[in-house]
Each structure stands twice: as C-alpha cells, then as structure tokens.
XYZ file of C-alpha atoms in Angstrom:
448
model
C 26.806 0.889 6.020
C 28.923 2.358 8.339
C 27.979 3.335 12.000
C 26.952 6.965 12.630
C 26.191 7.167 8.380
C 22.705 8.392 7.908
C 20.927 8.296 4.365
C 17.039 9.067 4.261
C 14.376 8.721 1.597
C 12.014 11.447 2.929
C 13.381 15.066 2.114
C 12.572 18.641 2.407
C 11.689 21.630 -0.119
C 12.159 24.805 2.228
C 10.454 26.177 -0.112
C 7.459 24.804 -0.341
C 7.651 25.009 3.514
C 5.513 27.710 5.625
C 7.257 26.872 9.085
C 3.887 25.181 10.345
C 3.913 22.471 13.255
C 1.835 19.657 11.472
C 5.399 17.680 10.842
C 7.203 18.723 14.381
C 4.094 17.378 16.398
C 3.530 13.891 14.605
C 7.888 13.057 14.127
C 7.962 9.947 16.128
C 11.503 10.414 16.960
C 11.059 14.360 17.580
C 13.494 14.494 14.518
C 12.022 17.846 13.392
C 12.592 21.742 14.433
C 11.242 24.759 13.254
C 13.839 27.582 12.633
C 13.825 30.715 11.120
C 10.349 29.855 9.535
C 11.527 26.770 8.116
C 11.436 22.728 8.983
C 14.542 21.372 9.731
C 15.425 17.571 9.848
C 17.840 16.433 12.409
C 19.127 13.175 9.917
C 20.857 11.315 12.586
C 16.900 10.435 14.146
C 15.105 10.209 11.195
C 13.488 6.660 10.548
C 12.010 7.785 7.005
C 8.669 6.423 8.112
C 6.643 9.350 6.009
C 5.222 10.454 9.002
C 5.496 14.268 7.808
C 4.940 13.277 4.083
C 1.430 12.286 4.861
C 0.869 15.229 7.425
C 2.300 17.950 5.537
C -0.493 20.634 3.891
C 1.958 22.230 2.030
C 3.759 18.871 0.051
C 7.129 19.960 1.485
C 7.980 16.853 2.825
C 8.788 14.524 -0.129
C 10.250 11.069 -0.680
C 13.143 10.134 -3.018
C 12.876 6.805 -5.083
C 14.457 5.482 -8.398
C 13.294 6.712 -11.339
C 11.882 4.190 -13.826
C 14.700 4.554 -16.095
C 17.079 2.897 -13.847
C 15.944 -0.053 -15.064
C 17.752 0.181 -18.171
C 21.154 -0.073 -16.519
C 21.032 -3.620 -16.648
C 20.532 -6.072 -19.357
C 18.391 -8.681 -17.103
C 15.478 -6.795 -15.103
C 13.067 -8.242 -12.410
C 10.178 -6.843 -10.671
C 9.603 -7.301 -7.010
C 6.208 -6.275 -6.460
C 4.919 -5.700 -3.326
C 1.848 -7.163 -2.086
C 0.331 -3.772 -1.391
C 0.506 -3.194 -5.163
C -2.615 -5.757 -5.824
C -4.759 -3.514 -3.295
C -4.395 -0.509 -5.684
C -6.495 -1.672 -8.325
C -10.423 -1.737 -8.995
C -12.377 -5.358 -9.477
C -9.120 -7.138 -9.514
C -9.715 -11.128 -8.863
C -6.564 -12.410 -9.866
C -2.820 -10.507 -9.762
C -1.885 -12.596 -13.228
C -3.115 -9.232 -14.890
C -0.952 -7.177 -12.535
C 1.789 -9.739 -13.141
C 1.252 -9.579 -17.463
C 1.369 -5.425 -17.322
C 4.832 -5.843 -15.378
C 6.559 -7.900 -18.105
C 4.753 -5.523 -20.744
C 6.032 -2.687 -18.880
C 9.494 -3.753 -19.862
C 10.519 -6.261 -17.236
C 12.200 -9.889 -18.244
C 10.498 -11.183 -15.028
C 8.471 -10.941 -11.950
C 9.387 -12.674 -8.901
C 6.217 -11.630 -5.970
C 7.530 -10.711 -2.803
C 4.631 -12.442 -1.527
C 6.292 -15.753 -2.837
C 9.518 -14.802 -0.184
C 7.198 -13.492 2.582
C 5.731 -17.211 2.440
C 9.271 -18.594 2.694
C 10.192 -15.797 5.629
C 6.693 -16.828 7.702
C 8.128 -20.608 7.332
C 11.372 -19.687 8.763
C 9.907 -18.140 11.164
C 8.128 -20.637 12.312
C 10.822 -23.029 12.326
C 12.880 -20.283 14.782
C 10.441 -20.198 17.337
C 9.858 -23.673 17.582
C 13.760 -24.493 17.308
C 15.629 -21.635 19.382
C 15.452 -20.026 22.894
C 14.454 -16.641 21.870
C 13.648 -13.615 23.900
C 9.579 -13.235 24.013
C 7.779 -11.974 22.223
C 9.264 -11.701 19.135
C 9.032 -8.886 17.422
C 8.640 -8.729 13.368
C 11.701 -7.415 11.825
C 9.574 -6.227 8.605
C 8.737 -3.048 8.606
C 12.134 -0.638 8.100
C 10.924 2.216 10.011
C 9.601 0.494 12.787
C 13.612 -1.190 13.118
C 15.085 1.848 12.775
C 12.711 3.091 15.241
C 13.732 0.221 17.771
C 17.208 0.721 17.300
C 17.298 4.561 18.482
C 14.475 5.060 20.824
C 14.178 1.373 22.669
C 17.711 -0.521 22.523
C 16.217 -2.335 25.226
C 14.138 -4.462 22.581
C 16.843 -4.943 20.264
C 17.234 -9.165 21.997
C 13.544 -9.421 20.713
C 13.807 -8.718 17.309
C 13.498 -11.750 14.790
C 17.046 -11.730 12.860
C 15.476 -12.329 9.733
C 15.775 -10.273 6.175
C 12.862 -8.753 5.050
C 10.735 -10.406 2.396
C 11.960 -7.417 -0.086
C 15.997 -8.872 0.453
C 15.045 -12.588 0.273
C 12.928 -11.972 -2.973
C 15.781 -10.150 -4.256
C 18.335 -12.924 -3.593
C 16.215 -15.590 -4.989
C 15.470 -13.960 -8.359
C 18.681 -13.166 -8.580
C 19.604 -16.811 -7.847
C 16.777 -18.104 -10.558
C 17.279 -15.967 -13.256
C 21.265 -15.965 -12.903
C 20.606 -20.365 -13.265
C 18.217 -19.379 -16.312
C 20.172 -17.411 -18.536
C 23.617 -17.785 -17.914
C 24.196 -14.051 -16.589
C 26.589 -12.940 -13.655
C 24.589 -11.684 -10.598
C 25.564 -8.209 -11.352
C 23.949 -8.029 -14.329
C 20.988 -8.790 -13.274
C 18.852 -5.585 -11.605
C 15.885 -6.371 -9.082
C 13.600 -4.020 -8.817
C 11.124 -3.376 -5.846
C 7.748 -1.903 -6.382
C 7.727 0.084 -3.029
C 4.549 1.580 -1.730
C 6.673 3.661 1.255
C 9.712 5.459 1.833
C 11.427 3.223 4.287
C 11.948 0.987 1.782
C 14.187 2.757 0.227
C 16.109 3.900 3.555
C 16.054 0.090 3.619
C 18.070 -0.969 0.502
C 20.142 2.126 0.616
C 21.445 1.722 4.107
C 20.454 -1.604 5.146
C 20.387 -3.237 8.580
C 21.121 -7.102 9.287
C 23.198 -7.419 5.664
C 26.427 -5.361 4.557
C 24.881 -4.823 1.093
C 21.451 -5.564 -0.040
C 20.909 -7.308 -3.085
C 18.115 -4.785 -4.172
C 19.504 -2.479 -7.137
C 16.930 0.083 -7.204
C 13.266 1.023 -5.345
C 10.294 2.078 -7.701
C 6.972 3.886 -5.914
C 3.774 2.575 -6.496
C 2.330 5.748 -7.457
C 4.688 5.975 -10.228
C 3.794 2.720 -11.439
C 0.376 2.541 -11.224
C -0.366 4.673 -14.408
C 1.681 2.611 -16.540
C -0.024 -0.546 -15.189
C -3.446 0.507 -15.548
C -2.820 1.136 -19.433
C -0.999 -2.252 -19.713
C -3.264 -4.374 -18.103
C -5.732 -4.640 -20.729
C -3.244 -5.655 -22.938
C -2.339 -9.128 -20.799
C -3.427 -12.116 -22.978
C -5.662 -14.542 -21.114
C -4.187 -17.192 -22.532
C -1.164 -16.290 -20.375
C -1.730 -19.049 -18.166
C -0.887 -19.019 -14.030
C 1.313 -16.519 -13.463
C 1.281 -15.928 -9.232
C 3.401 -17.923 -7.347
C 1.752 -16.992 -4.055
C -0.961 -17.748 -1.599
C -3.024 -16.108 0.680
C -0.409 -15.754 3.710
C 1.852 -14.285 1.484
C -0.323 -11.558 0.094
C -1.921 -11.229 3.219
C 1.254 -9.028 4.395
C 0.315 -6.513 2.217
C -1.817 -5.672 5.225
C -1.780 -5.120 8.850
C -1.799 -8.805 10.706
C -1.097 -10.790 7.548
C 2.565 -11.802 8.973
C 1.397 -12.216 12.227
C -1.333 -14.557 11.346
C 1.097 -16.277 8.905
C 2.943 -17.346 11.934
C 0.675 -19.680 12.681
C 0.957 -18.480 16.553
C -2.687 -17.924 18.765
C -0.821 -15.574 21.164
C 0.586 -12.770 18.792
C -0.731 -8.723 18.719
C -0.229 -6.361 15.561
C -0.676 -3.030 15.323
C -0.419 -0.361 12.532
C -0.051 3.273 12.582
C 3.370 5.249 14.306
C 1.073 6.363 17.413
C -0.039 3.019 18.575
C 3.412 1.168 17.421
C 4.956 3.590 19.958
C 2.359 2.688 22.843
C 2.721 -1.081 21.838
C 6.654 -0.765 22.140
C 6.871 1.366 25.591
C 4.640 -1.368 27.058
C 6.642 -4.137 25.589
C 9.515 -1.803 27.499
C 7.589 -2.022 30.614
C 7.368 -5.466 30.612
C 3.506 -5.137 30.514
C 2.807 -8.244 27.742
C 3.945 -11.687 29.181
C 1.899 -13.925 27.392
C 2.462 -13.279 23.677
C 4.600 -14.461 21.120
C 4.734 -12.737 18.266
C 4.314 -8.993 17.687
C 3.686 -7.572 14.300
C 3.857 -3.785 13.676
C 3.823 -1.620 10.992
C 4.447 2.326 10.818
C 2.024 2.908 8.324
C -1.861 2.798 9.080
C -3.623 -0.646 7.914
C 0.317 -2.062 7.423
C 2.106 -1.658 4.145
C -1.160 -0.715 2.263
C -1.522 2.829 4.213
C 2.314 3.712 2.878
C 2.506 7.087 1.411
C 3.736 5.924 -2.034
C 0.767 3.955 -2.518
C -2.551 5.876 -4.234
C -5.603 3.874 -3.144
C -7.232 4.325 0.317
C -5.373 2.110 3.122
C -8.491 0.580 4.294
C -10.355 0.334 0.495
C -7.107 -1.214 -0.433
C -7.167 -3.826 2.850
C -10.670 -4.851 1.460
C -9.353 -4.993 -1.546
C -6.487 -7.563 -0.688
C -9.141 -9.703 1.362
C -11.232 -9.995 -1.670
C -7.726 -11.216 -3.610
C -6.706 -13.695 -1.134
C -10.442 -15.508 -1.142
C -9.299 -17.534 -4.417
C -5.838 -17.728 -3.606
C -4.473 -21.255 -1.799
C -3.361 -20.760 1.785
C 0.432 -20.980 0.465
C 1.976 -21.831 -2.602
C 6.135 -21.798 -1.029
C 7.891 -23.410 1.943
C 11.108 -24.078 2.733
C 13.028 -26.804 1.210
C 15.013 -27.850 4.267
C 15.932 -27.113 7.496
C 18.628 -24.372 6.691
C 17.740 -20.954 7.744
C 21.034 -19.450 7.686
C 19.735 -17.765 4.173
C 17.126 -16.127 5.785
C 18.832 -14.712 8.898
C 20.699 -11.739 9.332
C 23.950 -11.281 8.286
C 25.191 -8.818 10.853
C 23.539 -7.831 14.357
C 21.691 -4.866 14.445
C 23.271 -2.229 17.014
C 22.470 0.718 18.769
C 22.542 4.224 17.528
C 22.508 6.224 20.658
C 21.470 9.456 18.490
C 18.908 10.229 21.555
C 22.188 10.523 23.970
C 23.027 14.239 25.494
C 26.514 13.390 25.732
C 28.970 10.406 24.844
C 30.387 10.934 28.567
C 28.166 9.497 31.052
C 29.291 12.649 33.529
C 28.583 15.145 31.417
C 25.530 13.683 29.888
C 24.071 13.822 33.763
C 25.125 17.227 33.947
C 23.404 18.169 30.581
C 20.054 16.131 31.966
C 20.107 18.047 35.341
C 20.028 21.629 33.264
C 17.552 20.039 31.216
C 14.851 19.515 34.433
C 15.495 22.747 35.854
C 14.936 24.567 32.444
C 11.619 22.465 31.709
C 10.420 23.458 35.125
C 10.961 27.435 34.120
C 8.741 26.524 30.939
C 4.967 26.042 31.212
C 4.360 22.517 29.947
C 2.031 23.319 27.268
C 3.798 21.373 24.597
C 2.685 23.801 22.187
C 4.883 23.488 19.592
C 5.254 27.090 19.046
C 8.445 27.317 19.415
C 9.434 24.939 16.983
C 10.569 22.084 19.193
C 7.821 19.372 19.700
C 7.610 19.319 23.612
C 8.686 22.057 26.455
C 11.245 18.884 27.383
C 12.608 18.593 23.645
C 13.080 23.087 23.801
C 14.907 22.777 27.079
C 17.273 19.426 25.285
C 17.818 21.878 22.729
C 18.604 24.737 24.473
C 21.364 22.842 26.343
C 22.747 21.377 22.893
C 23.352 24.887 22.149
C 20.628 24.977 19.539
C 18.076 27.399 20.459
C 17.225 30.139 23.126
C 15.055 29.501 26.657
C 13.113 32.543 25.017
C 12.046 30.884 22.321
C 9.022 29.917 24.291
C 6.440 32.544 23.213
C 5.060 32.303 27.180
C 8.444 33.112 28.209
C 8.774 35.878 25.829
C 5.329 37.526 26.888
C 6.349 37.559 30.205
C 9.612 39.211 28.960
C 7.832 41.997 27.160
C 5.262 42.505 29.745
C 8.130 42.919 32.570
C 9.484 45.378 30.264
C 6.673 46.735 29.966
C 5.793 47.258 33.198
C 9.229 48.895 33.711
C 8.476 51.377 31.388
C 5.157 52.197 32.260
C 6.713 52.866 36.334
C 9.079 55.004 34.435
C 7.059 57.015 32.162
C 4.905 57.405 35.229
C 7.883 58.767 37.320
C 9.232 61.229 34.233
C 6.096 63.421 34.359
C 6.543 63.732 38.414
C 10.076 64.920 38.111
C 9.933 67.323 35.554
C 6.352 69.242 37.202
C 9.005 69.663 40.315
C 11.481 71.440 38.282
C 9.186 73.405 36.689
C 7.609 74.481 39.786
C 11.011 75.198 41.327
C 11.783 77.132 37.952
C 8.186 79.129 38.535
C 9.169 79.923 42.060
C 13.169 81.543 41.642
C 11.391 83.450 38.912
C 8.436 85.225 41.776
C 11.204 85.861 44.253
C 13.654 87.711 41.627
C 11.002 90.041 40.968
C-alpha cells in the first residue's frame, strides 16, 4: 500500500449520529471531531481499533467486512478461523464441532489460525534467542495496536518483532497445502478469515510488513455464528480429529496467550486501548528495563473482547481456558531453522499524521500558537466543543479547522461581555433622554 493511502474498516452513518462525545473522548489517536452536530473521522489517524464502535449509544459507528458471498468467487475456499471463534460457543469441549459446521457451511477446508500462531510463537522464540534485538520486544499481532505504534510512538518502531501475523502465515500455508492437494493455481484458491474485530480487516486491506497479503476476504464472527450454531449439530462424530492445534495456539485467542507462548519469565501483556497506551508511553520513557517480551492487545481480554465477536470478552476467556484443558501444549513447530517465511517483507515506517507541519520551522511556529491559545482556554477537557482536549481545539484552530470560540467557556464570557456592554448602555440611554426632556420642559416655561 502506498505511503500516505489510508483505508479503514470502521465507518460512520451521520445519520444515525446525534453529535454526542462518547466516540471523541475514548479515540485513542484523537482521530474524531464533532462538527455541525455530526462525528467526523480524520482517516489519516484512524487505527480501526473499534474504539467508537463499542462506545457509541447510537450504532453510528460501524465496521465494514466481506460479505459471506464472497466466498463464491473462487472455486477452492478455506476458512481461517480465529481462535476467539471457539470462545463464542456454550459447553464446547472440543473445536472438531466448530471445525465440521465450517466445511458444512460451504468451505473445502479449514486451516486454524491457531495451527500458524504455534508456528509464529516458535519463530519467535528462535529470534530472540538468535538476534540482537532491541528490548523488549514488542508483539507485532494485534493491527491496531501497530498502526497505533507507527503514528503516535515512532520511537518504538526498533522494538517491534518483524513477524506476520498468525492471520498472513495461516493464509500462506493453506494456500501452499491446498494448492499441493489439488492441483489449483494460488489464485484460485480464496482464504477466508473468521475475524472477530475490525482491524483485521484494515489489516488485509492495507497491510503492513508485506506488499500484498495473501488473505482474499475477512468474515465477522457475528455473522458467522448463526450459521454455525445451526450446523453444528449436524457434524458426524465419526468425523474423527479434526484440530490441528494445541493449547498455546488457542491460547491467543486471549489476552497473554502469545506472551506466555513465548516461553519468556520476564514478559507483561496488557489488553484494553487505555492501558496499551499507558504501557507504551512508559515503554517511551524508558521506565521497563527488565522485560522481554510485551504483548498487547487493543481490545479488552485480547482478541476475545473484539467488537465483531457476540459472547462476553471475559465469559468467552473462561470459555477458551476450559478448551485448552484437553488440548496438548502444541501440536506445530517449525521444520527448520528458516524464518525468513515468517518475517516481514518490508519495514514498517512512520506516518507522521500527528505532525503540524512538514517544515520543521513552521511546524515550531504552529506549536508556539498552539501554547499560547491553550493557555487562553480553561483546561477542562470537556469535550464540548467537539475536539477531545483544550490542546487538540487549540491544534485545530491553528490547522484552520475550527474557531478559538468554539469553547463554550470562551463563548460565555463573550456573551456576558456583551452583555455587560449593553446593560452600561441601556443604563446610560434612559439618563440622556430624561435630560432632553427636561431641557425640552424648561424652553417651553420660559416661552410662556
């Protein structure tokens, strides 16, 4: 994807929107304004983590994803299903069930993304024990939390692992298997992921680390889940072992299964936008020196707290624990030494979309008008004006984007000076016209 070329999963319907703050207050990125009454997404920082989906009380904020007939563009289809997906269900031992209702559900095959995220962990392993890396390293999984990286702490960028995603790797490899199995070119062959957020999708659609990812379309959980629950019944037990993964694998699903899988005593995940933020400005600060591996996720309780998903985050963590108990610790390693297909094929770079200006000069300048019109504002951070902070108004006012009285404090002070003004003068009116009239009164006594 080229630089400076946004595409994002999470939309808006202005109007479904009522011009509330819920979304403007909780953007991680302060990618959202509120103008005229209406939300407005500034794409360029967007990171698609859902943030505003799962805040917004109105259901304005929505997130794109393939429709299920996409699968039928291509003759060969595969299911990637996401780990998350086995938390969604009730008194589920096993996935084979979850595995059967896929192939009923139309699909030629299933490859787990569990099976790659066991392959990833073991690459992983092998980089930190074979290569000087920047510590700690920090998980290159979660979409939004890159993206987040990339625009708000460049500084960060050296500890990122330079690995694909288990979504890509699963991809490539059932690609790869299926391709060897029936004779088909690549291209013919459509891998589907069973997404249960929105960043995914940001993720295969304008991928980072690869020029192309080999992902050909992104299905939501919640759409799925209905067709799977009616299926499911239907899965002969006769079927035989169907899951190709263990319990690291499927223990990504949820917050601190990759770190774990790491097999490293020293590592610190956390879940949830708000704390991934804290974790990262502290990892800025230099504040951690003795870890090694740092695992976050955007979404609360890791990928099973995504808004595309339709069970509880934390009933579906429980959920995944209970899975795992009869699963073998892992069921996939690598076959060699070679990690070159699991690393990145292109650097990740910074976006500077936070930048006031491309010229250093003129981006002081635009900083120094910035401080003197945050101290004129009252640091409430209210959010009425639509911007998220007093210091994100005063950035837009010197983008040109709003007005310094768009502060409703400012404005009241406004009104009541003009007020005032024209309380002095209605007070001075009455004064000046009893003069005249008594100079009026007094020509009239001396003409007669």
């Amino acid at each position: 994807m080229e630089r400076g070329t946004f595409f994002h999963s999470v939309t808006l319907d202005r109007e479904k929107c009522h011009g509330c703050i819920n979304c403007v207050k909780r953007c991680p990125t302060e990618a959202i304004r509120v103008r005229n009454g209406k939300a407005q997404i500034i794409t360029e920082r967007c990171i698609d983590c859902g943030e505003c989906i799962r805040v917004c009380p109105h259901h304005a904020k929505q997130a794109t994803f393939d429709s299920f007939s996409a699968i039928d563009r291509f003759p060969y289809k595969v299911a990637l299903p996401a780990p998350a997906l086995y938390g969604q269900f009730n008194n589920l031992d096993d996935v084979d069930p979850v595995i059967g209702a896929l192939e009923l559900m139309g699909f030629d095959e299933v490859f787990e993304v569990a099976r790659a995220a066991e392959l990833v962990s073991d690459a992983t392993r092998r980089y930190m024990a074979g290569c000087q890396v920047r510590r700690p390293v920090i998980s290159s999984a979660c979409p939004a939390v890159l993206r987040l990286i990339r625009v708000r702490f460049p500084e960060l960028l050296d500890n990122i692992l330079p690995m694909h995603a288990p979504i890509e790797v699963a991809a490539r490899l059932a690609k790869r298997e299926a391709a060897a199995k029936t004779g088909l070119p690549p291209e013919q062959i459509g891998a589907f992921f069973i997404s249960p957020c929105p960043a995914k999708v940001t993720a295969v659609k304008m991928p980072l680390g690869t020029e192309k990812s080999s992902v050909d379309g992104v299905l939501a959980i919640r759409e799925v889940y209905p067709r799977l629950i009616s299926l499911m019944k239907d899965v002969p037990v006769s079927a035989g072992e169907l899951s190709g993964a263990g319990r690291m694998g499927i223990g990504w699903g949820s917050s601190g299964g990759e770190a774990a899988a790491a097999l490293r005593e020293r590592y610190l995940a956390a879940d949830g936008i708000e704390n991934v933020i804290r974790v990262l400005e502290d990892l800025e600060d230099e504040k951690f020196y003795d870890l090694d591996f740092v695992e976050l996720n955007a979404c609360s309780g890791g990928c099973v707290g995504g808004v595309l998903n339709v069970e509880n985050p934390y009933v579906a963590r429980a959920k995944l624990k209970r899975i795992r108990k009869y699963r073998p610790v892992s069921c996939n390693r690598l076959p060699d030494d070679d990690l070159s297909p699991y690393q990145w094929d292109l650097a990740v770079q910074y976006e500077p979309v936070l930048e006031l200006d491309a010229n250093l000069k003129a981006a002081m300048e635009k900083m120094r008008q910035m401080h003197e019109i945050e101290e004129r504002l009252y640091g409430m951070d209210c959010g009425s004006c639509g911007a998220p902070s007093c210091k994100a108004l005063a950035e837009d006012v010197v983008r040109g984007f709003a007005e310094e009285n768009a502060c409703i404090f400012k404005l009241r002070d406004e009104m009541r000076a003009m007020a005032d003004g024209l309380t002095r003068l209605a007070r001075a009116l009455p004064r000046a016209s009893n003069s005249e009239d008594s100079r009026e009164n007094s020509e009239k006594e001396k003409s007669r």
